[in-house]
Coordinates of C-alpha atoms in Angstrom, one line a residue:
M1 CA -0.1 0.0 0.3
T2 CA 1.3 3.3 -0.9
F3 CA 0.8 6.9 1.3
T4 CA 1.1 9.7 -0.9
A5 CA 1.1 13.2 0.6
E6 CA -2.0 15.7 0.5
S7 CA -2.1 18.4 -1.8
P8 CA -1.8 21.5 -0.1
H9 CA -5.1 22.9 -1.7
T10 CA -6.8 19.6 -0.2
T11 CA -8.6 20.4 2.9
M12 CA -10.5 18.1 5.3
P13 CA -14.1 18.5 5.8
P14 CA -14.8 19.9 9.2
A15 CA -15.4 17.9 12.2
A16 CA -19.1 18.7 12.1
A17 CA -19.6 17.2 8.7
R18 CA -17.5 14.5 9.2
F19 CA -19.8 13.7 12.6
V20 CA -22.9 13.8 10.7
D21 CA -21.6 11.6 8.1
I22 CA -21.6 8.5 10.3
P23 CA -24.7 7.0 11.1
E24 CA -23.5 5.4 14.4
L25 CA -22.7 8.4 16.1
L26 CA -25.8 10.0 14.7
V27 CA -27.3 7.0 16.7
C28 CA -25.4 7.4 19.7
L29 CA -26.9 11.0 19.2
G30 CA -30.2 10.0 19.2
E31 CA -29.9 8.0 22.2
V32 CA -29.1 10.7 24.7
I33 CA -32.0 13.3 23.2
A34 CA -34.9 13.4 25.1
N35 CA -36.4 16.6 24.2
R36 CA -39.4 15.7 21.4
K37 CA -38.8 19.2 19.4
L38 CA -35.5 18.6 18.9
L39 CA -35.7 15.2 17.5
L40 CA -38.5 16.6 15.5
D41 CA -36.3 19.5 14.2
L42 CA -33.4 16.8 13.1
C43 CA -35.7 14.6 11.6
F44 CA -36.3 17.5 8.8
T45 CA -33.1 18.9 8.4
N46 CA -32.3 15.9 5.6
K47 CA -32.8 12.7 4.5
S48 CA -29.6 10.9 7.0
F49 CA -31.0 12.6 9.8
N50 CA -34.8 11.7 9.0
T51 CA -33.3 8.0 9.0
A52 CA -31.4 8.2 12.3
F53 CA -33.8 10.3 14.3
T54 CA -37.6 8.9 13.4
P55 CA -36.8 5.3 15.3
F56 CA -35.8 7.8 18.5
L57 CA -38.8 10.4 17.9
Y58 CA -41.4 7.6 17.7
A59 CA -39.8 5.2 20.4
E60 CA -42.6 6.1 22.9
L61 CA -46.1 7.5 22.0
W62 CA -47.7 9.5 25.0
F63 CA -51.3 10.5 25.2
N64 CA -52.6 12.8 27.4
E65 CA -55.0 15.5 27.5
G66 CA -52.3 17.5 25.5
N67 CA -52.8 15.7 22.3
A68 CA -55.2 12.9 22.9
H69 CA -57.6 14.6 19.9
I70 CA -55.1 12.8 17.7
L71 CA -57.2 10.1 18.4
L72 CA -59.9 10.8 17.6
D73 CA -59.1 13.6 14.4
Q74 CA -56.2 12.4 13.3
L75 CA -56.3 8.5 14.1
E76 CA -56.4 7.2 9.8
A77 CA -52.9 9.4 9.8
L78 CA -51.3 7.8 12.9
L79 CA -51.9 4.3 11.7
A80 CA -50.6 4.9 8.3
N81 CA -47.1 6.0 9.4
T82 CA -44.9 3.2 8.9
A83 CA -42.8 4.9 12.2
L84 CA -45.1 3.2 14.4
K85 CA -42.9 0.0 14.1
H86 CA -40.0 2.0 15.8
T87 CA -42.1 2.0 19.3
K88 CA -41.2 0.8 22.3
I89 CA -43.2 1.9 24.4
L90 CA -46.9 3.5 24.5
D91 CA -48.5 5.4 27.5
F92 CA -52.1 6.5 28.1
Y93 CA -53.2 8.8 30.7
L94 CA -56.4 11.0 30.3
A95 CA -58.9 11.2 33.5
P96 CA -62.6 11.2 32.2
G97 CA -63.9 14.8 31.4
R98 CA -60.2 16.4 31.1
L99 CA -61.1 16.2 27.4
Q100 CA -64.4 17.5 26.6
R101 CA -66.0 17.5 22.9
E102 CA -69.3 18.6 22.3
D103 CA -70.3 15.7 19.8
K104 CA -69.2 13.2 22.5
S105 CA -70.7 11.8 25.6
D106 CA -67.7 10.4 27.9
G107 CA -68.7 7.1 27.1
E108 CA -68.1 7.6 23.6
L109 CA -65.0 9.3 24.3
C110 CA -64.0 6.3 26.2
Q111 CA -65.0 3.7 23.6
A112 CA -63.3 5.8 21.0
F113 CA -59.7 6.1 22.9
N114 CA -59.8 1.9 23.8
E115 CA -60.7 1.5 19.9
A116 CA -58.4 3.8 18.9
I117 CA -55.4 2.4 21.2
Q118 CA -56.3 -1.2 20.0
A119 CA -55.5 -0.2 16.6
I120 CA -52.3 1.4 17.2
L121 CA -51.6 -2.2 19.1
G122 CA -52.0 -3.7 15.6
K123 CA -49.2 -1.4 14.7
T124 CA -46.6 -1.5 17.0
P125 CA -45.2 -5.4 17.1
N126 CA -42.3 -4.0 19.0
L127 CA -43.8 -2.9 21.8
T128 CA -41.9 -3.3 25.4
G129 CA -43.8 -1.4 27.5
F130 CA -47.4 -0.4 28.0
S131 CA -49.4 1.8 30.7
W132 CA -52.8 3.1 31.0
D133 CA -54.0 5.4 33.6
A134 CA -57.6 6.5 34.6
Q135 CA -59.4 5.6 31.7
P136 CA -62.0 2.6 32.2
L137 CA -60.0 -0.4 30.1
F138 CA -61.7 -2.5 27.8
A139 CA -61.1 -6.2 28.1
T140 CA -60.6 -6.2 24.3
T141 CA -57.9 -3.6 24.8
I142 CA -55.5 -6.1 26.9
S143 CA -56.6 -9.0 24.3
A144 CA -55.2 -7.1 21.8
L145 CA -52.3 -6.0 23.4
H146 CA -51.7 -9.3 24.4
S147 CA -51.8 -11.0 20.6
E148 CA -50.0 -7.8 19.0
C149 CA -47.3 -7.6 21.3
P150 CA -45.3 -10.4 22.0
D151 CA -42.4 -8.8 23.5
L152 CA -44.0 -7.1 26.3
K153 CA -41.6 -6.4 29.5
S154 CA -43.6 -3.9 31.2
L155 CA -47.3 -3.7 31.6
S156 CA -48.6 -0.6 34.0
I157 CA -52.3 -0.5 34.5
S158 CA -54.1 2.5 37.0
H159 CA -57.9 2.1 37.2
P160 CA -59.9 4.9 38.0
V161 CA -60.4 5.7 41.2
D162 CA -64.3 5.4 40.8
I163 CA -64.5 2.5 38.5
E164 CA -66.4 0.4 41.7
K165 CA -69.3 2.7 40.9
L166 CA -68.3 2.6 37.0
R167 CA -69.3 -1.1 37.7
S168 CA -72.6 0.2 39.4
T169 CA -71.1 -2.6 42.3
A170 CA -69.9 0.5 45.2
F171 CA -71.4 0.1 48.2
E172 CA -72.6 3.7 47.3
Y173 CA -73.1 5.3 44.6
E174 CA -75.9 7.7 44.4
D175 CA -73.9 10.3 42.6
F176 CA -73.1 8.4 39.4
D177 CA -74.1 10.3 36.3
F178 CA -76.0 8.0 34.5
E179 CA -76.1 9.7 31.8
D180 CA -72.3 10.1 31.0
G181 CA -72.8 6.7 28.6
L182 CA -70.4 5.0 30.7
F183 CA -73.0 3.0 32.6
E184 CA -74.1 1.3 29.4
L185 CA -70.4 0.1 28.5
R186 CA -70.2 -1.8 31.7
P187 CA -69.8 -5.3 30.2
L188 CA -66.6 -4.2 28.4
F189 CA -64.5 -2.9 31.2
E190 CA -66.1 -5.0 33.9
T191 CA -63.6 -7.4 34.1
Q192 CA -59.9 -7.9 32.3
D193 CA -57.7 -11.0 32.2
F194 CA -53.9 -9.9 32.6
S195 CA -53.1 -13.3 33.4
P196 CA -51.9 -14.5 30.1
F197 CA -49.1 -11.8 30.4
T198 CA -44.9 -13.6 30.6
N199 CA -41.7 -12.6 31.4
L200 CA -42.7 -9.6 32.4
T201 CA -39.6 -7.1 34.5
T202 CA -42.4 -4.9 35.5
L203 CA -46.1 -5.0 36.7
E204 CA -47.9 -2.6 38.2
L205 CA -51.6 -2.9 39.1
H206 CA -53.2 0.0 40.6
E207 CA -56.9 0.4 42.2
I208 CA -57.4 -3.4 41.6
H209 CA -61.2 -4.3 42.0
G210 CA -63.8 -6.4 41.8
D211 CA -63.5 -10.4 42.6
L212 CA -60.1 -10.0 44.2
D213 CA -60.0 -13.4 44.7
Q214 CA -59.9 -13.8 40.5
A215 CA -57.3 -10.6 40.7
R216 CA -54.9 -12.2 43.2
R217 CA -54.9 -15.7 41.3
D218 CA -53.8 -13.8 38.0
I219 CA -51.4 -11.9 39.5
V220 CA -50.1 -15.2 40.8
K221 CA -50.2 -16.4 37.4
I222 CA -48.3 -13.4 36.3
L223 CA -45.4 -13.9 39.1
L224 CA -44.9 -17.3 38.3
A225 CA -44.5 -16.8 34.5
S226 CA -42.3 -13.8 35.3
P227 CA -39.1 -15.1 36.7
D228 CA -37.0 -11.9 36.4
L229 CA -39.2 -9.7 37.1
K230 CA -37.6 -6.1 39.0
T231 CA -40.2 -4.0 39.6
L232 CA -44.1 -5.0 41.5
S233 CA -46.8 -2.4 42.5
L234 CA -50.1 -3.2 43.8
S235 CA -53.0 -1.2 45.5
L236 CA -56.2 -2.2 45.7
N237 CA -59.2 0.2 45.3
S238 CA -60.5 2.3 48.5
D239 CA -64.6 1.5 47.3
T240 CA -63.9 -1.8 46.4
V241 CA -62.2 -2.4 50.3
I242 CA -65.3 -0.5 51.6
R243 CA -67.8 -2.7 50.0
L244 CA -66.3 -6.0 51.1
D245 CA -66.2 -4.6 54.4
Q246 CA -69.5 -4.1 54.5
E247 CA -70.5 -7.5 53.2
A248 CA -68.1 -9.2 55.5
Q249 CA -70.3 -10.9 58.5
D250 CA -66.9 -11.4 60.6
I251 CA -63.4 -10.3 60.7
E252 CA -62.2 -13.6 59.2
E253 CA -64.2 -12.4 55.7
M254 CA -62.2 -9.4 56.0
G255 CA -59.2 -11.3 54.9
G256 CA -59.8 -10.7 51.0
Y257 CA -59.1 -7.1 51.6
L258 CA -56.9 -7.5 55.0
D259 CA -54.6 -10.3 53.9
F260 CA -54.0 -9.5 50.1
L261 CA -50.7 -10.1 50.3
K262 CA -49.7 -12.3 52.5
T263 CA -52.3 -15.2 51.0
L264 CA -51.1 -13.6 47.2
I265 CA -47.4 -14.9 48.7
G266 CA -48.5 -18.3 50.1
E267 CA -50.1 -19.2 46.7
Y268 CA -47.6 -18.1 45.0
V269 CA -44.8 -20.6 47.4
A270 CA -47.6 -23.1 47.3
A271 CA -47.6 -23.4 43.5
E272 CA -43.7 -23.7 43.4
G273 CA -42.6 -20.2 42.5
Q274 CA -38.9 -19.7 42.7
T275 CA -38.1 -16.5 44.5
L276 CA -37.8 -13.0 42.7
H277 CA -35.3 -10.6 42.6
L278 CA -37.7 -7.4 42.8
R279 CA -35.2 -4.2 42.6
K280 CA -38.7 -2.1 43.6
L281 CA -41.1 -3.0 46.1
V282 CA -44.5 -1.1 46.0
L283 CA -47.3 -2.0 48.7
G284 CA -50.5 0.5 47.7
L285 CA -53.6 0.8 49.4
S286 CA -54.5 -2.3 51.4
I287 CA -51.7 -4.6 50.2
V288 CA -50.2 -4.7 53.7
L289 CA -46.9 -6.4 54.9
W290 CA -48.1 -6.9 58.5
E291 CA -46.1 -8.4 61.2
D292 CA -45.5 -11.6 61.6
D293 CA -46.4 -11.8 65.6
Q294 CA -46.2 -9.0 67.3
Q295 CA -43.5 -6.6 66.6
Q296 CA -41.8 -9.3 64.3
P297 CA -40.3 -9.4 60.9
A298 CA -42.6 -10.4 58.0
T299 CA -40.7 -13.4 57.1
Y300 CA -43.1 -14.1 54.5
L301 CA -42.1 -12.2 52.3
D302 CA -38.8 -14.1 51.7
G303 CA -41.6 -16.4 49.8
L304 CA -42.0 -14.0 47.3
T305 CA -38.8 -11.8 46.6
N306 CA -34.9 -11.9 47.7
L307 CA -34.6 -9.0 50.3
S308 CA -30.9 -8.5 49.9
K309 CA -32.0 -7.0 46.1
L310 CA -34.5 -4.8 47.1
E311 CA -33.3 -0.9 46.2
E312 CA -37.0 0.9 46.4
V313 CA -39.7 0.0 48.8
Y314 CA -42.6 2.3 49.5
V315 CA -45.8 1.3 51.7
C316 CA -48.9 2.8 52.1
N317 CA -49.5 3.0 55.8
N318 CA -53.0 5.1 55.1
G319 CA -56.2 3.4 55.5
V320 CA -60.0 3.7 55.0
D321 CA -63.3 3.8 57.2
T322 CA -62.8 0.3 57.4
Q323 CA -61.5 -2.5 59.4
L324 CA -58.3 -1.1 57.3
Y325 CA -57.1 1.6 60.0
F326 CA -54.1 1.7 61.6
D327 CA -53.3 2.2 65.7
D328 CA -50.4 3.1 67.4
P329 CA -48.5 0.4 67.1
D330 CA -49.6 -0.1 63.5
G331 CA -48.7 -4.1 63.0
I332 CA -47.0 -2.8 59.7
A333 CA -43.1 -5.1 60.1
W334 CA -41.2 -2.4 59.3
S335 CA -38.3 -3.8 60.9
T336 CA -38.4 -6.2 58.2
F337 CA -35.9 -3.6 55.9
T338 CA -33.3 -3.3 57.6
P339 CA -29.8 -2.9 56.5
E340 CA -28.9 -6.7 57.7
T341 CA -32.0 -8.1 55.7
C342 CA -31.9 -5.6 52.9
P343 CA -28.1 -4.0 52.5
N344 CA -28.8 -2.6 49.3
L345 CA -31.9 -0.8 49.8
N346 CA -31.5 3.0 49.7
I347 CA -35.0 4.5 48.9
L348 CA -37.9 4.3 51.5
G349 CA -41.6 5.9 50.5
L350 CA -44.3 5.9 53.2
H351 CA -47.8 7.4 53.3
K352 CA -47.9 8.7 57.1
F353 CA -44.8 9.3 59.0
T354 CA -45.7 8.0 62.2
N355 CA -44.5 7.4 65.3
D356 CA -44.1 3.6 64.1
V357 CA -42.0 5.0 61.5
E358 CA -40.1 7.1 63.6
R359 CA -39.2 4.3 65.9
W360 CA -37.7 2.2 62.8
I361 CA -35.7 4.8 61.8
Q362 CA -33.7 5.5 64.9
N363 CA -33.5 2.2 65.2
I364 CA -31.6 1.2 61.7
G365 CA -28.8 3.3 62.6
P366 CA -27.0 5.7 60.0
G367 CA -26.2 5.7 56.4
Y368 CA -28.6 3.8 55.1
L369 CA -31.2 5.5 53.0
S370 CA -30.2 8.2 50.6
Q371 CA -34.3 9.4 49.5
L372 CA -37.2 9.7 51.9
R373 CA -40.2 10.3 50.3
V374 CA -43.2 11.0 52.9
E375 CA -46.7 12.1 51.6
E376 CA -48.3 12.8 55.6
T377 CA -45.3 14.2 57.9
L378 CA -47.8 14.9 60.5
G379 CA -45.9 17.1 62.1
H380 CA -42.9 15.1 62.8
D381 CA -39.6 17.2 62.6
I382 CA -38.2 15.7 59.5
S383 CA -34.8 17.6 60.1
E384 CA -34.1 15.4 63.0
I385 CA -35.3 12.0 61.2
C386 CA -32.8 12.8 58.3
A387 CA -30.3 13.5 60.8
A388 CA -30.9 10.3 62.3
L389 CA -30.1 9.2 59.1
E390 CA -26.6 10.7 58.3
S391 CA -23.4 8.8 58.5
N392 CA -19.9 10.9 59.0
D393 CA -18.1 9.4 56.4
E394 CA -18.7 10.3 52.3
E395 CA -19.9 7.1 50.7
A396 CA -22.7 8.4 48.5
S397 CA -25.4 6.4 50.4
S398 CA -24.4 7.5 53.8
K399 CA -26.5 10.5 53.2
V400 CA -29.9 11.9 52.8
R401 CA -29.7 12.9 49.1
M402 CA -33.4 13.6 48.0
L403 CA -36.1 14.4 50.2
T404 CA -40.1 14.3 49.1
L405 CA -42.7 15.8 51.2
V406 CA -46.4 16.3 49.9
D407 CA -48.3 16.9 53.0
A408 CA -46.0 19.0 55.4
D409 CA -48.2 21.6 56.7
A410 CA -47.7 21.2 60.0
T411 CA -44.1 20.3 59.4
L412 CA -43.1 23.3 57.2
R413 CA -45.1 26.2 59.1
G414 CA -43.7 27.9 61.7
A415 CA -44.6 31.2 63.8
D416 CA -42.5 33.2 61.6
G417 CA -42.9 31.6 58.6
L418 CA -41.0 28.6 57.1
V419 CA -39.3 26.0 59.2
S420 CA -35.8 25.3 58.1
L421 CA -35.1 21.7 57.1
K422 CA -31.3 21.2 58.2
I423 CA -30.2 18.7 56.1
P424 CA -27.1 19.8 54.3
S425 CA -26.6 16.9 52.5
L426 CA -29.9 17.4 50.4
Q427 CA -29.1 17.6 46.9
A428 CA -33.0 17.0 45.2
L429 CA -36.3 18.4 47.4
S430 CA -39.4 17.8 46.1
V431 CA -41.9 20.0 48.5
T432 CA -45.5 20.9 48.6
L433 CA -45.3 24.4 50.3
P434 CA -47.9 25.8 53.0
Q435 CA -50.2 28.2 52.0
L436 CA -48.6 31.4 51.6
T437 CA -49.4 34.8 51.3
S438 CA -48.4 36.8 48.1
D439 CA -45.8 38.8 50.3
S440 CA -43.7 35.0 50.9
R441 CA -41.8 35.4 48.4
P442 CA -38.6 36.6 49.9
A443 CA -39.2 34.1 53.0
V444 CA -39.4 31.0 50.3
L445 CA -36.0 31.8 48.9
T446 CA -34.4 32.4 52.0
W447 CA -35.5 29.2 53.0
I448 CA -34.3 27.6 49.7
S449 CA -30.6 29.3 50.1
S450 CA -29.9 27.0 53.1
W451 CA -29.2 24.0 50.7
Q452 CA -26.1 25.3 48.6
S453 CA -25.9 21.5 47.4
L454 CA -29.3 21.6 45.7
Q455 CA -29.5 20.2 42.5
Q456 CA -33.3 19.7 41.6
L457 CA -36.0 21.5 43.2
Y458 CA -40.2 20.2 42.8
L459 CA -42.3 23.0 44.7
Q460 CA -45.8 23.2 44.6
N461 CA -48.6 25.4 45.5
V462 CA -46.4 28.1 44.0
K463 CA -49.3 30.2 42.2
V464 CA -49.9 32.2 45.5
I465 CA -46.6 33.8 45.4
V466 CA -46.2 34.4 41.7
G467 CA -49.7 35.5 41.0
E468 CA -49.5 36.0 37.0
D469 CA -48.0 32.8 35.6
T470 CA -46.0 35.5 33.1
E471 CA -44.2 35.8 36.7
Y472 CA -42.9 32.0 37.0
E473 CA -39.6 33.1 34.7
N474 CA -39.0 35.7 37.5
L475 CA -38.6 33.3 40.4
V476 CA -37.5 30.8 38.4
K477 CA -34.3 33.2 38.3
D478 CA -34.6 34.3 42.2
I479 CA -34.3 30.9 43.1
A480 CA -31.5 29.8 40.6
A481 CA -29.5 32.9 42.1
V482 CA -29.9 31.7 45.6
T483 CA -29.3 28.1 44.6
P484 CA -25.5 27.8 43.0
H485 CA -25.7 23.8 42.1
L486 CA -29.5 24.2 41.1
R487 CA -30.1 21.8 37.6
Y488 CA -33.5 21.5 37.7
L489 CA -36.5 23.4 38.6
K490 CA -40.5 22.5 38.6
L491 CA -42.8 25.0 39.8
D492 CA -46.6 23.3 40.3
G493 CA -46.5 22.5 36.2
H494 CA -43.7 24.2 34.5
S495 CA -40.4 22.8 34.6
W496 CA -36.7 24.0 33.8
R497 CA -33.0 23.1 32.9
I498 CA -30.7 25.6 34.6
W499 CA -27.8 25.8 32.6
R500 CA -24.9 27.3 34.5
D501 CA -21.7 28.7 33.3
G502 CA -19.1 25.7 34.5
D503 CA -16.5 26.7 31.5
N504 CA -15.8 30.1 33.7
G505 CA -16.4 28.6 37.0
D506 CA -18.8 31.3 37.8
K507 CA -21.8 29.6 39.2
S508 CA -23.5 33.0 39.2
Q509 CA -23.9 33.0 35.7
Y510 CA -27.0 30.9 34.6
S511 CA -29.8 30.3 31.7
P512 CA -33.1 28.5 32.2
E513 CA -34.3 26.4 29.8
K514 CA -37.8 25.3 29.4
L515 CA -38.2 21.3 29.6
D516 CA -40.8 19.6 27.7
K517 CA -42.8 17.1 29.2
F518 CA -40.4 13.9 27.8
E519 CA -37.4 15.6 29.7
E520 CA -39.4 16.1 32.9
R521 CA -40.2 12.6 33.5
S522 CA -36.8 11.4 33.4
V523 CA -35.9 14.1 36.7
E524 CA -35.7 12.3 40.2
A525 CA -37.4 14.6 41.6
F526 CA -40.0 15.4 39.4
K527 CA -41.2 11.7 39.7
S528 CA -44.2 11.0 41.3
Q529 CA -45.2 8.1 42.8
R530 CA -48.4 6.7 41.9
S531 CA -48.3 4.4 45.1
F532 CA -50.4 6.3 47.3
H533 CA -53.0 7.4 45.9
V534 CA -55.9 6.8 47.8
S535 CA -59.8 7.2 46.1
E536 CA -62.1 8.6 48.6

């Protein structure tokens, strides 16, 4: 082989030009872009870009109140799009009434959405993830999902919170709207058979209702056929719990909902199911991990999963007005989760921060949890709790890095404003602010500025201190100015990325950029935990 010198007049193409001519590099770029508008713009750049980025643009379809009209008005064009073959994830979330059409009742919309999703499933053979939330789910939609998408790995279903009323089986449903068109559709969504699904890695079933014995048997079948399951999330519907409580003649007959989890595990073990290696376990409403005996760990959980593999656990220790209530002590087997039995556990979520929870945290010792999520603080001093979890060493797992507080009025409201949370290691905070006044803005900024390591922040109930929507942007700038390391910020329903002038080492130079919904979901502090929603 002979090499010759380049002519002095020969010029190499610029680096950017060489980059875009290499398809493999474009694919690498597409894998890290979450912004849908950017992906769309790249697809329109030229033919090679369109080929490279179209699979990423269509990798996930997410229908919500902002775009669900496409399923009604542009379905034919969508079904004709060959790019659906690239779709891996299909999400549908639309609560009844959130999309109003004068020409269609809620029932007609529900049927149209189910039929549209069924048609899309026929065009997405490579689907691996499916989620459905808040609308009545037709049995035929589940059948289509199973038959059309053989590679499904993730199944997440959350039925409407009023599903028992929609089925006309709730103990009380005088407020049911018989004119909305849903009543006549009951045979289509009364039952769904999930048992045929196999080889799942994620199973999330919320608002489980109807015949709980059948539902439990179906779940056991899925677990037996999904040895590689990593996430399990279950919760019962509160109207179902109330109905069963009213129908029961004695406490033994209430076991269907009181002992749902323990019975499920017993049936799984009896069927010789192999021990799973769950990473995430969500025990929602009435999925109670009761103590084996008084104040003893729930050793029967070992029959379901290897506890040493657990990394995230969420416990709904909130009841309803039935036999499902929690005294002090509450009977929940908190002592199951210890550094000895669950050495990899670092994220804990719970509904109510009770005395039992505080006693458990005080006993587990420091350096165990890095994230704590609390729905109701009940006035407990979270600073003291987090201090009990802190360790003196510098290992990442030894500090409380993230805190989520949803209802913390009694904890945060002080005589002189917001009570400071002394958690110096905090890097991510998600909190619902107490009811404030329009002149509380300086106090909120002072409160936030105490966390100089904060990188992610999500504040809810901010509207009163910003007034007009246009003021959100100004508050973003004010917050960024007092949090030198902040990278992501969400205020109510608006979210931003905070760009810092890192090249010059000047943290005071920043520029906010709006995040789209897909980018927003990847930020840890912005993620909601569906495990705690309790239908009332």
